[in-house]
CSV table of C-alpha atoms in Angstrom, one decimal:
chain,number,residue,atom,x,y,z
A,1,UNK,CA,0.0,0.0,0.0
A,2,UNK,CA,2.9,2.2,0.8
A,3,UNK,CA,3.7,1.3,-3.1
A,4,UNK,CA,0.5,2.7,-4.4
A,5,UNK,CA,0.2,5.5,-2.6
A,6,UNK,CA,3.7,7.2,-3.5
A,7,UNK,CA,3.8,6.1,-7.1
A,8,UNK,CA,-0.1,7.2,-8.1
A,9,UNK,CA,0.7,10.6,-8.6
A,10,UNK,CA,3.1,10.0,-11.7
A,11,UNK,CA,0.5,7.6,-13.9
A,12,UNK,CA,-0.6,10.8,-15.2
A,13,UNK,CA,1.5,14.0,-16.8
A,14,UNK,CA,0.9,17.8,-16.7
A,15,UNK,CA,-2.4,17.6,-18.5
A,16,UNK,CA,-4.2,14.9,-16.6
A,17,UNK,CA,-3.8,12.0,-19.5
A,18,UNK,CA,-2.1,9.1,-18.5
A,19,UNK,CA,1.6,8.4,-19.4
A,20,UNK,CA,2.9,6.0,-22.0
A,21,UNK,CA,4.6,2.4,-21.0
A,22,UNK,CA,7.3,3.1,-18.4
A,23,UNK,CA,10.0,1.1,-16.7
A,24,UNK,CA,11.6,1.5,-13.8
A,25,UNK,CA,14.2,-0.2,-12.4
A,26,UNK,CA,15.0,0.3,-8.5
A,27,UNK,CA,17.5,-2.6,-8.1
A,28,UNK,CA,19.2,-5.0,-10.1
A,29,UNK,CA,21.6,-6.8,-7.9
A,30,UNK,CA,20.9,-10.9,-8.0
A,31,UNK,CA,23.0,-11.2,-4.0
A,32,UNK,CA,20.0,-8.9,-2.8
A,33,UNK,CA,17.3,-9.4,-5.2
A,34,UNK,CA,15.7,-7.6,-7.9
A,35,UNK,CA,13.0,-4.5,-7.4
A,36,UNK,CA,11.4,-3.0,-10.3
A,37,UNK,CA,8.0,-1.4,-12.3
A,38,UNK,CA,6.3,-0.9,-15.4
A,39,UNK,CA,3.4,1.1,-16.1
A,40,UNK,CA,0.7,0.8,-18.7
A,41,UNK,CA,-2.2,3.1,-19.8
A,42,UNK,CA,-5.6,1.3,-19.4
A,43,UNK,CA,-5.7,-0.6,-23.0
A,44,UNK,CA,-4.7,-4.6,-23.0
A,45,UNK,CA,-3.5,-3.7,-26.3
A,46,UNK,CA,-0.3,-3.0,-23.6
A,47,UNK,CA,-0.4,-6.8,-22.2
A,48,UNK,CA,2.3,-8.1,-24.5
A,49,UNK,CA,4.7,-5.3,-22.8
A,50,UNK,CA,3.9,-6.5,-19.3
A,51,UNK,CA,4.4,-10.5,-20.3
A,52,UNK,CA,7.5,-9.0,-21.9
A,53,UNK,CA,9.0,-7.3,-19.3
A,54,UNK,CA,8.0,-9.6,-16.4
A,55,UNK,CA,9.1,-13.0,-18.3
A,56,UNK,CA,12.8,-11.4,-19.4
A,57,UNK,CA,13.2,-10.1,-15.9
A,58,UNK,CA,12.3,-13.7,-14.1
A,59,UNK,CA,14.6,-15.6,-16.7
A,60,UNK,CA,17.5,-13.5,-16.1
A,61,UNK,CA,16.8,-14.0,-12.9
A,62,UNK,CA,17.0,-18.4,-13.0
A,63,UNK,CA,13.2,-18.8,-12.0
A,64,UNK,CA,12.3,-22.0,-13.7
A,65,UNK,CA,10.0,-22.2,-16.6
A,66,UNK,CA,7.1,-23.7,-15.0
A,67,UNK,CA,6.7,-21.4,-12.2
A,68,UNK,CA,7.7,-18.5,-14.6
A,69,UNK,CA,4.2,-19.7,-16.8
A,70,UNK,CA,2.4,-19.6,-13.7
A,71,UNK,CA,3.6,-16.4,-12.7
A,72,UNK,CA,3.1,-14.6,-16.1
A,73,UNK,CA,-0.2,-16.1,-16.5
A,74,UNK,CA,-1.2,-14.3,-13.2
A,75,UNK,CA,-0.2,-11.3,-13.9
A,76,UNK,CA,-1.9,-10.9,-17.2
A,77,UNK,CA,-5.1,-12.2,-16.0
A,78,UNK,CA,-4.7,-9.2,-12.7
A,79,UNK,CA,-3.6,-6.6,-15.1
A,80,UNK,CA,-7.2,-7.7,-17.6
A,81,UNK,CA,-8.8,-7.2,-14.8
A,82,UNK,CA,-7.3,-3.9,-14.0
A,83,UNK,CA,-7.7,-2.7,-16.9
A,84,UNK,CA,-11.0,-3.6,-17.9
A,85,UNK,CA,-12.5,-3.7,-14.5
A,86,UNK,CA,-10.8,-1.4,-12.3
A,87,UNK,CA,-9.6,1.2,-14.8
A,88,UNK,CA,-12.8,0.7,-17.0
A,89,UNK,CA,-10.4,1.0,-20.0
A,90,UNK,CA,-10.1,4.3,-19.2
A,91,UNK,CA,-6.6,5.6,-20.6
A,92,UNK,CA,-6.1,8.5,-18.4
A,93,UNK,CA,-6.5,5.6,-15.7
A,94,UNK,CA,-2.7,3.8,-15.5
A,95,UNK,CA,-2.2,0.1,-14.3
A,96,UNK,CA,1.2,0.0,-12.2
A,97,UNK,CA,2.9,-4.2,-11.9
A,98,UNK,CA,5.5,-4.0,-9.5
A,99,UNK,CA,8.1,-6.7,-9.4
A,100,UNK,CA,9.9,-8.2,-6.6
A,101,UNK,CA,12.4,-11.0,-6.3
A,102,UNK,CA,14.5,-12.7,-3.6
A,103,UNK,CA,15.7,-15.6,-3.1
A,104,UNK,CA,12.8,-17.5,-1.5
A,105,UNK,CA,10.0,-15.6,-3.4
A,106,UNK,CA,8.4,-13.4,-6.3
A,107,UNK,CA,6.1,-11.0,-5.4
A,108,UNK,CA,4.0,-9.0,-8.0
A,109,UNK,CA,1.6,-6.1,-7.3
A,110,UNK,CA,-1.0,-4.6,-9.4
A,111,UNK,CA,-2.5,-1.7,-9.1
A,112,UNK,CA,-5.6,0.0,-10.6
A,113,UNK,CA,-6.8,3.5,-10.0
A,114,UNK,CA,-10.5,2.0,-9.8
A,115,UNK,CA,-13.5,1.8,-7.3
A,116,UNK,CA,-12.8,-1.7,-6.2
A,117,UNK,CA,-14.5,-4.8,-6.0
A,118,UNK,CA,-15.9,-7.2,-3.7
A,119,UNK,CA,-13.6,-10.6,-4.5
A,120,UNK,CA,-15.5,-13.1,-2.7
A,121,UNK,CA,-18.6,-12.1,-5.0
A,122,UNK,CA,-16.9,-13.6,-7.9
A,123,UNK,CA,-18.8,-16.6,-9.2
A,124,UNK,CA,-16.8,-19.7,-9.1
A,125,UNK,CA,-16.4,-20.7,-13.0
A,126,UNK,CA,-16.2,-24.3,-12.5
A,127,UNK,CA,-20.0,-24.9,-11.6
A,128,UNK,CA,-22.2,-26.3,-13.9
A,129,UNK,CA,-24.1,-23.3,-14.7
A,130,UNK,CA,-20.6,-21.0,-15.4
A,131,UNK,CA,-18.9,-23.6,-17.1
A,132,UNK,CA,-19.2,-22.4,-20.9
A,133,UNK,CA,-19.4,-18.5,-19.5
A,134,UNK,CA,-16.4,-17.2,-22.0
A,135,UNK,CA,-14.9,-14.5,-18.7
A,136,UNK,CA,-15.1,-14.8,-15.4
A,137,UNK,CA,-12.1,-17.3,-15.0
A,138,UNK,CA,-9.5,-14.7,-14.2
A,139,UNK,CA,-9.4,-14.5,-10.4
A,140,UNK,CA,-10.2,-18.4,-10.0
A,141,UNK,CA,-6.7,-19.1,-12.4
A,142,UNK,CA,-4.8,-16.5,-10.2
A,143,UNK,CA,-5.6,-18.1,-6.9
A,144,UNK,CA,-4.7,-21.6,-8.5
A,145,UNK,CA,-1.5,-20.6,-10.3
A,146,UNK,CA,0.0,-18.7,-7.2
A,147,UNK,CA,1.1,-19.8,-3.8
A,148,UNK,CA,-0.8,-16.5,-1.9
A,149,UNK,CA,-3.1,-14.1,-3.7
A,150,UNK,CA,-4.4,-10.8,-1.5
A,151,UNK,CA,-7.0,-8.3,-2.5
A,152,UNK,CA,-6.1,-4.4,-1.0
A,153,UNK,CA,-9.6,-2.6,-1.5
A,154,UNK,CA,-9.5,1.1,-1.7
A,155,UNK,CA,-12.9,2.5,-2.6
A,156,UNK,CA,-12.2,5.7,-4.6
A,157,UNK,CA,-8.7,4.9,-5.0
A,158,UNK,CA,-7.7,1.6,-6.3
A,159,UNK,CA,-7.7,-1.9,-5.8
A,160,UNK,CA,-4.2,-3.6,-5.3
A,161,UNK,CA,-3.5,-7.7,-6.2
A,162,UNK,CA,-0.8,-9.0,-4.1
A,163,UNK,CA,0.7,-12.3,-5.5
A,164,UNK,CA,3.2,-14.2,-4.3
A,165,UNK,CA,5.1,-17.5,-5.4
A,166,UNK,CA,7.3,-19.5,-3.6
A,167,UNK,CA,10.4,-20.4,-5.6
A,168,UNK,CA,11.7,-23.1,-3.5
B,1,UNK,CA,0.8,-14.9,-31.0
B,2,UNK,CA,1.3,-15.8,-34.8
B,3,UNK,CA,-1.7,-17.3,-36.4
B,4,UNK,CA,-1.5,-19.4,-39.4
B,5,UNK,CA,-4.6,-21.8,-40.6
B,6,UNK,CA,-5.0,-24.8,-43.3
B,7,UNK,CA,-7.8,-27.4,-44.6
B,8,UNK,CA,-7.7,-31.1,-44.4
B,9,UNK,CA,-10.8,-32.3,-46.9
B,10,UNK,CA,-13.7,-30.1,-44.9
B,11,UNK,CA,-11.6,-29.5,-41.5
B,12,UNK,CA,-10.2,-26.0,-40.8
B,13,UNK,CA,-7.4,-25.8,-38.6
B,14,UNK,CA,-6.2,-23.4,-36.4
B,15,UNK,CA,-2.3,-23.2,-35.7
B,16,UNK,CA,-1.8,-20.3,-33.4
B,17,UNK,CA,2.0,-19.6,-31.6
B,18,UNK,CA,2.9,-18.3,-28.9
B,19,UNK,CA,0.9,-16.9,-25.8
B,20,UNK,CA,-3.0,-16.2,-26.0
B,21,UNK,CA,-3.6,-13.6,-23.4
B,22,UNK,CA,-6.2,-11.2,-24.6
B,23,UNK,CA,-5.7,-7.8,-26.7
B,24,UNK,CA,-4.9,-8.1,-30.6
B,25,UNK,CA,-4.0,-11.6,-30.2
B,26,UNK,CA,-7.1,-13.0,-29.0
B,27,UNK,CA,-9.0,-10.5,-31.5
B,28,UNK,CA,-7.1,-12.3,-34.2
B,29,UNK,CA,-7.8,-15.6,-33.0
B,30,UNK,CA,-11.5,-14.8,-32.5
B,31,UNK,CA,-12.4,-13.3,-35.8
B,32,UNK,CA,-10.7,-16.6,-38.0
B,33,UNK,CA,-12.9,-18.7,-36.2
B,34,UNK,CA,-15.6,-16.6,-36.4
B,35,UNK,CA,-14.7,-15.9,-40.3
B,36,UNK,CA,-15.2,-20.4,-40.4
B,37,UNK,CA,-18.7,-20.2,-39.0
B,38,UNK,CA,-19.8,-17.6,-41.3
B,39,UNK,CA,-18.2,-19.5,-44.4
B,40,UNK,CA,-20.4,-22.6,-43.1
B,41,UNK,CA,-17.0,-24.7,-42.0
B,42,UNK,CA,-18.6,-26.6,-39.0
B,43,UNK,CA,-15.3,-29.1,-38.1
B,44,UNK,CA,-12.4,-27.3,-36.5
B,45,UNK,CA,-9.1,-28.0,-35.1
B,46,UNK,CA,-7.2,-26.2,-33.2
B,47,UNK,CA,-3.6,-27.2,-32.9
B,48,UNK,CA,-2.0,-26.2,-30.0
B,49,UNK,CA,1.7,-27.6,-30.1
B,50,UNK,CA,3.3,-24.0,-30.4
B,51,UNK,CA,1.5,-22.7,-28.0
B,52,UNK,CA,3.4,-21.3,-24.8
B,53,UNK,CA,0.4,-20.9,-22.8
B,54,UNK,CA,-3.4,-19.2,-22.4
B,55,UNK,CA,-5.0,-17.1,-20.2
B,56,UNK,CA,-9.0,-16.8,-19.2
B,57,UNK,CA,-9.2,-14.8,-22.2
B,58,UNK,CA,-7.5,-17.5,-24.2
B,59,UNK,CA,-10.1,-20.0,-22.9
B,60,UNK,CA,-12.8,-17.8,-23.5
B,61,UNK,CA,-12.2,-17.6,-26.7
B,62,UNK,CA,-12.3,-21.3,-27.4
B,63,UNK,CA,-15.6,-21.7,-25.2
B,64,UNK,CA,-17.0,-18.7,-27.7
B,65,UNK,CA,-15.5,-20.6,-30.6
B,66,UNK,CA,-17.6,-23.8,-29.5
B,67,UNK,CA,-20.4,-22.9,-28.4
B,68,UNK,CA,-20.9,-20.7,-32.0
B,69,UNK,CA,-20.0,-23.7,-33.7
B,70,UNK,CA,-22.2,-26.3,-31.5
B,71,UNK,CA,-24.9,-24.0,-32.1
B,72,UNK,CA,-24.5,-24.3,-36.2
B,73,UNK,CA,-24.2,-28.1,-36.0
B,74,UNK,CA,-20.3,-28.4,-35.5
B,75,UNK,CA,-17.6,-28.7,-33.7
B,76,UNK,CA,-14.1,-27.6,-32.1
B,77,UNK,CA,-11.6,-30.1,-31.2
B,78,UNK,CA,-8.3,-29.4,-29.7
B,79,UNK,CA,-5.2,-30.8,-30.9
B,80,UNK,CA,-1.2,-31.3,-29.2
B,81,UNK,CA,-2.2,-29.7,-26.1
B,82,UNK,CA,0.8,-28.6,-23.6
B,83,UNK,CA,0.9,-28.8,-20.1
B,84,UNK,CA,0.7,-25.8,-19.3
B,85,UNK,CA,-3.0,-25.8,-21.3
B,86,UNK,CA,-3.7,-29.6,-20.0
B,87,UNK,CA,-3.5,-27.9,-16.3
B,88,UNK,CA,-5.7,-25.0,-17.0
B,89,UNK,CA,-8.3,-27.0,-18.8
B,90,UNK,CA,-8.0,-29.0,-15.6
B,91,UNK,CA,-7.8,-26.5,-13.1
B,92,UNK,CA,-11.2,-24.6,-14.8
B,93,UNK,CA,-13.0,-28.4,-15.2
B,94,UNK,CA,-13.1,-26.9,-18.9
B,95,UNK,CA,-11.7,-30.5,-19.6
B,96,UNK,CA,-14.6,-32.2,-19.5
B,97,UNK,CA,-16.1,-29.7,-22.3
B,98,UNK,CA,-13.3,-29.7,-24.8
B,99,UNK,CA,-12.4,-32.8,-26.8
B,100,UNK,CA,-8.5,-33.1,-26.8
B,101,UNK,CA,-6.2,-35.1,-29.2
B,102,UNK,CA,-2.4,-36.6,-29.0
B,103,UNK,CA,-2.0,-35.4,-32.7
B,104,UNK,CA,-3.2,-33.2,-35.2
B,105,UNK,CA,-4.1,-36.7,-37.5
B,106,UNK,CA,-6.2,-38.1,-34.7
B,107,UNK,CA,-8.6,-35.0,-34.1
B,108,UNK,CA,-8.9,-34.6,-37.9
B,109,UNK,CA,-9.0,-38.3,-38.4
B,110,UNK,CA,-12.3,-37.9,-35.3
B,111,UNK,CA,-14.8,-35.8,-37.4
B,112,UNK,CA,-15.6,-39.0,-39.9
C-alpha cells in the first residue's frame, strides 16, 4: 500500500492524461534481489509489454520455466482485470505491476486506480451453470497458479492484487 | 501470437503460436474462427503444439469458438495440447467440455 500511494501521482502527466509504457528499475543486484515497475495506460492492447517485461526479468533471474508460466499467467489475467475492471479502459487511468524478487519468493503487485470490488462475489467458473461463460475465470486461475493471492480494496482509490510464489 | 490456418478435406485448422492472453492476439484468433462459422465450416481443429500458454481470455475464446459452432451443428476439437494448457483446462474443469487429441491426424482423423 505504501507502493500505491507514493507512485499514483506520476500515472498521469501535466495535462491529466495518462503516461505511456514506463519502466523502472530500482535494483538490479541478484546477491539482494531484484525490485522494479512498469506502467501501462488502461488498454490490454499493452499486455504483451507486461508479459514481456516480467518474463525477461524472471529468466534473467534463473526462475524455472514452469513457475515463470504460472507467474506470467497471473499477472496478465490481474492486469485484464485492472484494466477492464478497475480502470474501466479508461486511458487517463494507469495500471502500475511491481516486481519483486529474492531468493525464496516473487512477489507482484497490481494496481488499478478503480472503485474496487468485492472478491469473494466472484462466481466460481467451475459450476455447472458458469462452465461455458467465455470470462469470469480470471481470479479463480490466479488463486490456482499462485502460492498467496491478496486483494487491498481502496474504494475511490484503487484496488491492489498481491501475488506471491514461492520459488523453492 | 502468430496465427496461421490450413484445410484437411472439410476441416479448418487453427495453428496459433505463442501466448494467447487477450488484446490483438485474441482479437485475431477470434475473428478466423468466427470468419469459419460464417463461411459454413462446421469441423475445427485447433492445434496447439506451439502454443506457450493461455490465459482466461485465451479460454474464453475457445468456449465462444464452440459454443458458435455447436450451435451451427459443429464442432471444435483441440489438438497437441501442452501442459501448461492440459493444467488450466484442468484447473477450470473446462476439460470435461473440450475434446483433446495426441495429434493433429487423430482430431482430424475424429470428425468421420
Amino acid at each position: 500500500m505504501k507502493t500505491a500511494v507514493k507512485m499514483r501521482p506520476s500515472f498521469k502527466d501535466s495535462s491529466g492524461r495518462a503516461k505511456s509504457v514506463r519502466t523502472k528499475r530500482k535494483n538490479t543486484s541478484r546477491e539482494v534481489g531484484y525490485c522494479g515497475q512498469i506502467i501501462i495506460p488502461s488498454s490490454l492492447d499493452y499486455l504483451p509489454k507486461v508479459d514481456e517485461y516480467v518474463e525477461r526479468k524472471l529468466r534473467k533471474l534463473g526462475v524455472d520455466k514452469d513457475k515463470l508460466a504460472d507467474i506470467a499467467i497471473s499477472v496478465t489475467e490481474a492486469a485484464t482485470n485492472a484494466v477492464m475492471h478497475g480502470n474501466k479502459n479508461d486511458l487517463k487511468k494507469k495500471v502500475a505491476i511491481n516486481l519483486k524478487v529474492d531468493s525464496s519468493c516473487v512477489e507482484i503487485t497490481v494496481e488499478d486506480e478503480g472503485n474496487g470490488f468485492d472478491p469473494e462475489a466472484v462466481q466460481n467458473p467451475t459450476e455447472e451453470k458458469n462452465i461455458l461463460k467465455q470470462v469470469g475465470r480470471g481470479i479463480f486461475i490466479l488463486k490456482s497458479l499462485m502460492d498467496k493471492v491478496d486483494f487491498i480494496i481502496q474504494p475511490q482509490k484503487g484496488t491492489i492484487v498481491k501475488m506471491t510464489k514461492f520459488l523453492s | 501470437m502468430k496465427l496461421s490456418s490450413t484445410e484437411m478435406g472439410d476441416v479448418m485448422i487453427l495453428e496459433p503460436k505463442g501466448k494467447i492472453m487477450g488484446g490483438p492476439d485474441a482479437t485475431l484468433l477470434h475473428d478466423q474462427l468466427h470468419d469459419f462459422i460464417d463461411r459454413g465450416k462446421k469441423k475445427v481443429v485447433i492445434d496447439l503444439a506451439k502454443v506457450d500458454w493461455m490465459n482466461s481470455t485465451g479460454l474464453g475464446i475457445l468456449i465462444s469458438g464452440l459454443t458458435t459452432l455447436r450451435n451451427n451443428g459443429g464442432e471444435l476439437k483441440l489438438a497437441n495440447v501442452t501442459e501448461k494448457i492440459q493444467s488450466l483446462l484442468t484447473i477450470t474443469k473446462l476439460i470435461t467440455v473440450f475434446e483433446c487429441f495426441d495429434s493433429l491426424d487423430e482430431a482430424v482423423a475424429s470428425f468421420k
